[in-house]
Each structure stands twice: as structure tokens, then as C-alpha cells.
Amino acid sequence: MSKVPYEVYTEEVDTLSVLSPDGEIVNKEKLPDLTDDQLKEIMYRMVFTRTWDDRAVNLGRQGRLGFYAPVSGQEATMVGSEFALEKEDFVCPGYRDMPQIVWHGLPLYQAFLYSRGHQHGGEIPQGVNVLMPQIIIGAQILHAMGIAMGYKLRKQKQVVITYTGDGGSSEGDFYEGLNYAGVYKLPVIFFVQNNGYAITTPFSKQTAALSIAHKAVAAGITGVKVDGMDVLAVIKAVQEAAERGRNGEGATLIEAVTYRFRPHSLSDDASKYRTKEEEGQWNEKDPIARLAKYLEKKGLWTDEDTARVKEEAKAKVNEQIKKAEQTEKMTVAGLIDSMFETTPKHLEEQKADFQ
Amino acid sequence: MAQMNMKEAIRDALRVELNRDANVLLFGEDVGNVGGVFRATEGLQKEFGEERVFDTPLAESAIGGLAFGLGIQGFRPVAEIQFVGFIFEALDQILVQAARLRYRSGGRYNAPVVFRTPFGGGVKAAELHTDSLEGLIAQTPGIKLVIPSNPYDAKGLMISAIRDNDPVFYMEHLNLYHAFRAEVPDGEYTVELGKANIVKEGSDVTIIAYGLMVHTAVKAAEELEKTKGIKAEVIDLRTLVPLDIDTIVASIKKTNRAIVVQEAQKSAGMAAEIIAQINEKAILHLEAPVLRVAGPDTVYPFAQIEDQWLPSPARVITAVNKVLEF
């Protein structure tokens, strides 16, 4: 390894990019090995996710959903990163990362129940390796590290992926998690979706580091920066990180540069902190349009396909929101019984106040 | 049966469980190679290997998160937070993440984790090594809280805590680690969580305590008996969550008078909670208000005045006299 003078400095890193905004392959060497069916499936999931997001925003306005964090613009990072993993791998999401855990196996109606404040929303089905979305920014980074140590101790080949944003990369838990993963050489992928804003605070006020990927250096793990509007680049970066994890080569920090087209939440007004001009520039990098152009050239996708998927997604969302709405309401007694494996006497007595 | 001090009894409990269940793991700062700054885990890494007993980097929140993640994977982690004041760095992982996991996942996941930490005053330790923070834990739903007062209980409670499928916060009083030796059975036995112990029977007044304060209470009770013939009943709570209010109420029905002794600051702590529950369940059996003997509502003091700050047998005797003379 080459040495630099005694003052530490690092160079800017290149951003991994495979697909240009007009749908041309610009980096053949890093083109992930995907079948035509897989490419169509990725496109299907991205269009589905965008439509689900459109519908969810409307459902939120109608009062049929509770807290909801929109995802449009981040389909490449969300769908792509999950697609690159195996079903046996484990996903530890942040609060916006509902698409990853739904595509990993959480039924959609449970995602809606979670938003509506129903406990069954977090009752992950057996065999689905995900945690519930995390509200405390960064806490999930440590959980992923711990789960990864479990795989390592049991000598299993699975990897864990955890998500946070540019804001989350400022948390103490972020640094602690990366550091532990480095020390113990754990099979974990720290995936940062840098969408430019931590609610309203711009990335420029988040760190003086050259990039978030650079933060890997201090933990002695691999750091990668990737174009987060390029689903093929995202898939390649995660595949390589997963391979490192499975081969016992330790953890990877991936910074994916992306943008959320919508506000932070349904009660946020992005015009207070972003310009129309900036939003327009990012709209031109739309990850769905970009993949569509590539697939159209390959003869794998048409506008009719997009229209068909949108209809399917709308129908599925309608069916699943109804299922969520028809789910029996929680009870205080049920809540009390979910505190401990066996409800202690004092809690048993407190049920009487709610009957 | 061997004679052990409380530290050795805790180590023995950990050894028993490491032997019995391959999913039990032990870790924390300096826990592995040297066996902890108090040597409570000494020799265990050598016996069970570096995969099961290990040192962590110096980051308490990560110790909590590591325990949480390993719990998801079916392990039974025993995570040490080196000194009680350092739990502030890990409160999210302990009181939010582990304690809420069963609820948040509708019962799909649980956190079968034990968080061990030394605490307690009177040893001239550095700042933030000795605070009594049990009140913070006790008011958080979803986590159990254990504070042993002697070697026998310490071992049996630790084994119960490790086998429990919910998170348990286990606090070890620094002044009890080497205070005395007592008989501790070989091998495995449990002391049930949520069951108090009457350490001295009496009929005139009930003294409720836990941890080191059990010994302060017993000293006061012996003095009261010797000098005035007053028979105090001393209850060692052993577990603060769940609280064995039935044993307390049964005692008050007999004595009609009670005080609570805690090392923690007076307001809004365990003593306040115990008195509230006595109020709900036994008020008609009381001949006097239930008093608290506790630290004042200040930060825990620097070492110079800690002996004056901490509850003493003399202060317990004063409180007993007050409730008897009421």
C-alpha cells in the first residue's frame, strides 16, 4: 500500500455508473450479469413501487394511512439493492425503506398496517428475514452488525444489509457499527441512500468529508460510491459487497447518490428548502425512465408494459389497503400481553382498567 | 458447596450457563482477555474460547446493538456495560430497542439479552461509576430489573436472567463484590425473578430494601432489636421488575408500619413506586405514613462526602423510630 505524507488526505472517489441517463451502457466491465427476465422483473418492481408510492400519498391525504415517507426517485437504490441479495439474506431498514422489506417478503397490507399504527404491521412472517422499519436514526446499523455476527458465528454464508440516509451517516451509531464490523470482519453491507437532504438539512451541512464512502476508511472496510439513479450500478455494487461478505472479506459501505422526488413526509413542504430548478435536474435522472430506455432498446419493454404494471399495482394496492382496513383492531389487553413472554401480575391487573 | 463472594457467584452462574447452552455469549469492554475490570469474568475466555467470551471495541451503544442483533439470531447474549454511568451511551439500545422489540414485532422477535453493570456507592470510585440508575430502568416497559444482595441470590438470579426470553437489566453493587463469602451450591439452580425474600422476620415494622441497602437495613434492625427490643422485618426485593408487592403487603398486614431504603435519590424512584403500590393495596393496614430513607435529590457526590450521602443504619433507625412514634 502506498504511503502519503504525515498529513492524512484522500482523493475524491469516482462514482460507479453503468447506465447513462439516455439508457446506454457506459461501463461494460461492471454490467451485472442479469437475464432478460431478471431485467424485466427489476423494471416491474420499480414501476410497481412508483405506483404504490403515488397511491400511498393519496391514501395518506385521505387519512387512510398514518405516517408515510415517500420513496419516488429512490426506486433504483431500494429495488436494486434488495434484488441483488438472496432471500436468506437479512434486511434492516430505516424508516423510509418499506419497499426493500416488502420485496423481501413482508406482505404489502402489513406495510400499510404499520403506517396505520397497528402492531401486526411489524409481525414479520416466519422465514422473512427483515426487521421492522427503524425510527431511531442509526439504531438499525448496530442491529445489522449484531445479526451479521450471528451469521459469522454460525458459519452461515448469509449477509445483512442495512439502510440509512445522508443524515444517518452523522450518527454515532453509524460510526460504531462500521467500526465493529471492521474489527470483527462481519458480512454486512451499510447502504447509505444519500438523497441530499436530512428532512430539510442539505448534505453540505451534514459532513465535511469528501464523500460518505470515505467514512469507510476510518473503519478499515471497503467504501464504494455509486450512482443511485442507475439501478444496474446499484445491483453491481451490492453484488460485489455481498460476495465480499460471503467470502469472509468483511463489510462494505455503499454510498448511493439519489434524490427523493417528493417531500420527506406528507407533512413536509420541500419548496421551503429545495429549488424547482434542482428538482427538475434530478427528474431528468429518473431511474425508471433510464432503465426503460435501456430495455426498450433491447426490445424487452414498451410503454404498454408500463401501463399494464401500473394497473396491476393499483389493483394490488387497493386490495391490500382494504385488507389492512379490515384487520381486527388492536386492543389494550393485547398490547399489555406483548410486553413480556408471560404477562406479570401487575400488568395483568392493569388490564382491568380497560375492560 | 463452596464459599464464594458475590463476584465469584456471578462468575459461577455465567460458567454454568456457558456450559449448558452453546447460545450463551459474553462480551463487553475488557470482558474477554482479562475478565473485566473487576475480573468477574476471569478465566471464562480461556475456558470457552474467543468466539463465546470476547472483548468489544469501546462503544456502549454498539454493545447494546450487538446484543440485540445476536438475540435476533437466537443467541443469549450477556452484555457487560463496564460501569453504570456508561449506560447513558447505550440507553437507546437497551431501553428502546431491546425493551420494545417484542411489542414492535407483535411477538415475532424477542430480546433474550442480559445487560450486566456494576453500580453503587461507597468505594471511592470515579465520577459516574456508582450512580443508582435503577429508577430509569424500572419505569421503562418491557425490561426486567434484578439487583442481588448476596452470593446465593446473585448466582440463582443470573441463571434465571440468562434463561429468560425477555431483556433483563442486572445490577451488581460494587460494595458487595468482595464484601463477604457465603455458601453457594455447585452447578445449576435458579432464584425466580419477581420473588422477594424475607431476610429477617419481625412483627413491629417492615423495612423494604434491595442490593447493599439490605445489609444496611439488617444492621439497623439488629441494633433496634438489641437496644429497644423492636422487631423489624427486612424484605430483600431481589427483583425490582416485576416487583413482588404481595410479599410487601403480607408483611405490612402483620407490622402495620413500613419504610423503604434505597441508595438512589429520594424522588420519583423505586421507593416512591413501592409506596404508591402500598397505598393502593394496603392503606387500611397502615398505622403511619411509609417513609423513605434515600440519597438527597442531588447528583451522586464526589468521593469525599459519599459516606455521608449514602443511607446509613443510623438514618434507617431514625426513620423506623418516626413511623413507630407516629
CSV table of N, CA, C and O in Angstrom, one decimal, chain A residues 99-158:
chain,number,residue,atom,x,y,z
A,99,PRO,N,-40.1,-0.4,0.7
A,99,PRO,CA,-40.1,-1.2,-0.5
A,99,PRO,C,-39.1,-2.4,-0.3
A,99,PRO,O,-39.4,-3.5,-0.8
A,100,GLN,N,-37.9,-2.2,0.3
A,100,GLN,CA,-37.0,-3.3,0.4
A,100,GLN,C,-37.6,-4.4,1.2
A,100,GLN,O,-37.4,-5.6,0.8
A,101,ILE,N,-38.3,-4.1,2.3
A,101,ILE,CA,-38.7,-5.3,3.1
A,101,ILE,C,-40.0,-5.9,2.5
A,101,ILE,O,-40.2,-7.1,2.7
A,102,VAL,N,-40.7,-5.1,1.7
A,102,VAL,CA,-41.9,-5.7,1.0
A,102,VAL,C,-41.4,-6.6,-0.1
A,102,VAL,O,-41.8,-7.8,-0.2
A,103,TRP,N,-40.4,-6.2,-0.9
A,103,TRP,CA,-39.9,-7.0,-1.9
A,103,TRP,C,-39.1,-8.2,-1.3
A,103,TRP,O,-38.9,-9.3,-2.0
A,104,HIS,N,-38.7,-8.1,-0.1
A,104,HIS,CA,-38.0,-9.2,0.6
A,104,HIS,C,-39.0,-10.2,1.2
A,104,HIS,O,-38.6,-11.3,1.7
A,105,GLY,N,-40.3,-9.8,1.2
A,105,GLY,CA,-41.3,-10.8,1.7
A,105,GLY,C,-42.4,-10.3,2.6
A,105,GLY,O,-43.3,-11.1,2.9
A,106,LEU,N,-42.3,-9.1,3.1
A,106,LEU,CA,-43.4,-8.6,4.0
A,106,LEU,C,-44.6,-8.3,3.2
A,106,LEU,O,-44.5,-7.6,2.2
A,107,PRO,N,-45.7,-8.9,3.5
A,107,PRO,CA,-47.0,-8.6,2.7
A,107,PRO,C,-47.3,-7.1,2.8
A,107,PRO,O,-47.1,-6.5,3.8
A,108,LEU,N,-47.7,-6.6,1.6
A,108,LEU,CA,-48.0,-5.2,1.5
A,108,LEU,C,-49.0,-4.7,2.5
A,108,LEU,O,-48.8,-3.6,3.0
A,109,TYR,N,-50.0,-5.5,2.8
A,109,TYR,CA,-51.1,-5.0,3.7
A,109,TYR,C,-50.4,-4.8,5.1
A,109,TYR,O,-50.9,-3.9,5.8
A,110,GLN,N,-49.4,-5.5,5.4
A,110,GLN,CA,-48.7,-5.3,6.7
A,110,GLN,C,-47.9,-4.0,6.7
A,110,GLN,O,-47.9,-3.3,7.7
A,111,ALA,N,-47.4,-3.6,5.6
A,111,ALA,CA,-46.7,-2.3,5.5
A,111,ALA,C,-47.8,-1.2,5.7
A,111,ALA,O,-47.5,-0.2,6.4
A,112,PHE,N,-49.0,-1.4,5.2
A,112,PHE,CA,-50.0,-0.4,5.4
A,112,PHE,C,-50.4,-0.4,6.8
A,112,PHE,O,-50.7,0.7,7.4
A,113,LEU,N,-50.5,-1.6,7.4
A,113,LEU,CA,-50.9,-1.6,8.9
A,113,LEU,C,-49.9,-0.9,9.7
A,113,LEU,O,-50.2,-0.2,10.7
A,114,TYR,N,-48.6,-1.1,9.4
A,114,TYR,CA,-47.5,-0.4,10.1
A,114,TYR,C,-47.8,1.1,10.1
A,114,TYR,O,-47.7,1.8,11.1
A,115,SER,N,-48.0,1.6,8.9
A,115,SER,CA,-48.3,3.0,8.7
A,115,SER,C,-49.5,3.5,9.5
A,115,SER,O,-49.6,4.6,10.0
A,116,ARG,N,-50.5,2.6,9.5
A,116,ARG,CA,-51.7,2.9,10.3
A,116,ARG,C,-51.6,2.8,11.8
A,116,ARG,O,-52.6,3.0,12.5
A,117,GLY,N,-50.4,2.4,12.2
A,117,GLY,CA,-50.2,2.2,13.7
A,117,GLY,C,-50.8,1.0,14.3
A,117,GLY,O,-51.3,1.0,15.4
A,118,HIS,N,-50.7,-0.1,13.5
A,118,HIS,CA,-51.2,-1.4,14.0
A,118,HIS,C,-50.0,-2.3,14.2
A,118,HIS,O,-49.2,-2.4,13.3
A,119,GLN,N,-50.0,-3.0,15.4
A,119,GLN,CA,-48.9,-3.8,15.8
A,119,GLN,C,-48.6,-5.0,14.8
A,119,GLN,O,-47.5,-5.4,14.6
A,120,HIS,N,-49.7,-5.5,14.2
A,120,HIS,CA,-49.5,-6.6,13.2
A,120,HIS,C,-48.6,-6.2,12.0
A,120,HIS,O,-48.0,-7.0,11.4
A,121,GLY,N,-48.5,-4.9,11.8
A,121,GLY,CA,-47.6,-4.4,10.7
A,121,GLY,C,-46.2,-4.8,10.9
A,121,GLY,O,-45.4,-5.0,10.0
A,122,GLY,N,-45.8,-5.0,12.2
A,122,GLY,CA,-44.4,-5.3,12.5
A,122,GLY,C,-44.2,-6.8,12.7
A,122,GLY,O,-43.1,-7.3,13.0
A,123,GLU,N,-45.3,-7.6,12.6
A,123,GLU,CA,-45.2,-9.0,12.9
A,123,GLU,C,-44.7,-9.7,11.6
A,123,GLU,O,-45.5,-10.3,10.9
A,124,ILE,N,-43.4,-9.7,11.5
A,124,ILE,CA,-42.8,-10.2,10.3
A,124,ILE,C,-43.1,-11.7,10.1
A,124,ILE,O,-42.9,-12.5,11.1
A,125,PRO,N,-43.6,-12.2,9.0
A,125,PRO,CA,-43.9,-13.6,8.8
A,125,PRO,C,-42.6,-14.5,9.0
A,125,PRO,O,-41.5,-14.0,8.7
A,126,GLN,N,-42.8,-15.7,9.6
A,126,GLN,CA,-41.6,-16.6,9.7
A,126,GLN,C,-41.0,-16.8,8.3
A,126,GLN,O,-41.7,-16.9,7.3
A,127,GLY,N,-39.7,-16.9,8.3
A,127,GLY,CA,-39.0,-17.1,7.1
A,127,GLY,C,-38.7,-15.9,6.3
A,127,GLY,O,-38.0,-15.9,5.3
A,128,VAL,N,-39.3,-14.7,6.7
A,128,VAL,CA,-38.9,-13.5,6.0
A,128,VAL,C,-37.9,-12.8,6.9
A,128,VAL,O,-38.1,-12.4,8.0
A,129,ASN,N,-36.7,-12.6,6.3
A,129,ASN,CA,-35.5,-12.1,7.1
A,129,ASN,C,-35.4,-10.6,7.1
A,129,ASN,O,-34.5,-10.1,6.4
A,130,VAL,N,-36.3,-10.0,7.8
A,130,VAL,CA,-36.3,-8.5,7.8
A,130,VAL,C,-36.6,-8.1,9.3
A,130,VAL,O,-37.3,-8.8,10.0
A,131,LEU,N,-36.2,-6.9,9.6
A,131,LEU,CA,-36.7,-6.2,10.8
A,131,LEU,C,-37.8,-5.2,10.4
A,131,LEU,O,-37.9,-4.8,9.2
A,132,MET,N,-38.5,-4.7,11.4
A,132,MET,CA,-39.5,-3.6,11.1
A,132,MET,C,-38.7,-2.4,10.8
A,132,MET,O,-37.5,-2.2,11.3
A,133,PRO,N,-39.3,-1.4,10.1
A,133,PRO,CA,-38.6,-0.1,9.9
A,133,PRO,C,-38.2,0.5,11.2
A,133,PRO,O,-38.9,0.4,12.2
A,134,GLN,N,-37.0,1.1,11.2
A,134,GLN,CA,-36.4,1.7,12.4
A,134,GLN,C,-36.7,3.2,12.4
A,134,GLN,O,-36.5,3.9,11.4
A,135,ILE,N,-37.1,3.7,13.6
A,135,ILE,CA,-37.4,5.1,13.7
A,135,ILE,C,-36.2,5.9,14.2
A,135,ILE,O,-36.0,7.0,13.8
A,136,ILE,N,-35.5,5.3,15.2
A,136,ILE,CA,-34.3,6.0,15.7
A,136,ILE,C,-33.2,5.9,14.7
A,136,ILE,O,-32.7,4.8,14.4
A,137,ILE,N,-32.8,7.0,14.1
A,137,ILE,CA,-31.9,7.0,13.0
A,137,ILE,C,-30.5,6.4,13.4
A,137,ILE,O,-29.9,6.9,14.3
A,138,GLY,N,-30.2,5.3,12.8
A,138,GLY,CA,-28.9,4.7,13.0
A,138,GLY,C,-28.9,3.5,13.9
A,138,GLY,O,-28.0,2.7,13.9
A,139,ALA,N,-30.0,3.3,14.7
A,139,ALA,CA,-30.0,2.1,15.6
A,139,ALA,C,-29.9,0.8,14.8
A,139,ALA,O,-29.3,-0.1,15.3
A,140,GLN,N,-30.6,0.8,13.6
A,140,GLN,CA,-30.6,-0.4,12.8
A,140,GLN,C,-29.2,-0.8,12.3
A,140,GLN,O,-28.9,-2.0,12.0
A,141,ILE,N,-28.3,0.2,12.2
A,141,ILE,CA,-26.9,-0.1,11.8
A,141,ILE,C,-26.2,-1.1,12.8
A,141,ILE,O,-25.5,-2.0,12.4
A,142,LEU,N,-26.5,-0.9,14.0
A,142,LEU,CA,-25.9,-1.7,15.1
A,142,LEU,C,-26.6,-3.1,15.1
A,142,LEU,O,-26.0,-4.1,15.3
A,143,HIS,N,-27.9,-3.1,14.8
A,143,HIS,CA,-28.6,-4.4,14.8
A,143,HIS,C,-28.1,-5.3,13.6
A,143,HIS,O,-27.9,-6.5,13.8
A,144,ALA,N,-27.9,-4.6,12.5
A,144,ALA,CA,-27.3,-5.3,11.3
A,144,ALA,C,-26.0,-5.9,11.7
A,144,ALA,O,-25.7,-7.1,11.3
A,145,MET,N,-25.2,-5.2,12.4
A,145,MET,CA,-23.8,-5.6,12.7
A,145,MET,C,-24.0,-6.9,13.7
A,145,MET,O,-23.2,-7.8,13.5
A,146,GLY,N,-24.9,-6.8,14.6
A,146,GLY,CA,-25.1,-7.9,15.5
A,146,GLY,C,-25.6,-9.2,14.8
A,146,GLY,O,-25.2,-10.3,15.1
A,147,ILE,N,-26.6,-9.0,13.9
A,147,ILE,CA,-27.1,-10.1,13.2
A,147,ILE,C,-26.1,-10.7,12.3
A,147,ILE,O,-25.9,-11.9,12.2
A,148,ALA,N,-25.2,-9.9,11.7
A,148,ALA,CA,-24.1,-10.4,10.9
A,148,ALA,C,-23.1,-11.2,11.7
A,148,ALA,O,-22.6,-12.2,11.2
A,149,MET,N,-22.9,-10.8,12.9
A,149,MET,CA,-22.0,-11.6,13.8
A,149,MET,C,-22.6,-12.9,14.0
A,149,MET,O,-21.9,-14.0,14.1
A,150,GLY,N,-24.0,-13.0,14.2
A,150,GLY,CA,-24.7,-14.3,14.3
A,150,GLY,C,-24.4,-15.2,13.1
A,150,GLY,O,-24.1,-16.4,13.3
A,151,TYR,N,-24.5,-14.7,11.9
A,151,TYR,CA,-24.2,-15.5,10.7
A,151,TYR,C,-22.7,-16.0,10.8
A,151,TYR,O,-22.4,-17.1,10.4
A,152,LYS,N,-21.8,-15.1,11.2
A,152,LYS,CA,-20.4,-15.4,11.2
A,152,LYS,C,-20.2,-16.5,12.2
A,152,LYS,O,-19.5,-17.5,12.0
A,153,LEU,N,-20.8,-16.4,13.4
A,153,LEU,CA,-20.5,-17.4,14.5
A,153,LEU,C,-21.1,-18.7,14.1
A,153,LEU,O,-20.6,-19.8,14.4
A,154,ARG,N,-22.2,-18.7,13.4
A,154,ARG,CA,-22.9,-20.0,13.0
A,154,ARG,C,-22.3,-20.5,11.6
A,154,ARG,O,-22.8,-21.5,11.1
A,155,LYS,N,-21.3,-19.8,11.1
A,155,LYS,CA,-20.6,-20.2,9.9
A,155,LYS,C,-21.6,-20.3,8.7
A,155,LYS,O,-21.5,-21.2,7.9
A,156,GLN,N,-22.6,-19.4,8.7
A,156,GLN,CA,-23.5,-19.4,7.6
A,156,GLN,C,-23.1,-18.3,6.6
A,156,GLN,O,-22.4,-17.4,6.9
A,157,LYS,N,-23.5,-18.5,5.3
A,157,LYS,CA,-23.0,-17.7,4.2
A,157,LYS,C,-23.9,-16.4,4.0
A,157,LYS,O,-23.7,-15.7,3.0
A,158,GLN,N,-24.9,-16.2,4.8
A,158,GLN,CA,-25.7,-15.1,4.5
A,158,GLN,C,-25.1,-13.7,4.8
A,158,GLN,O,-24.1,-13.7,5.6
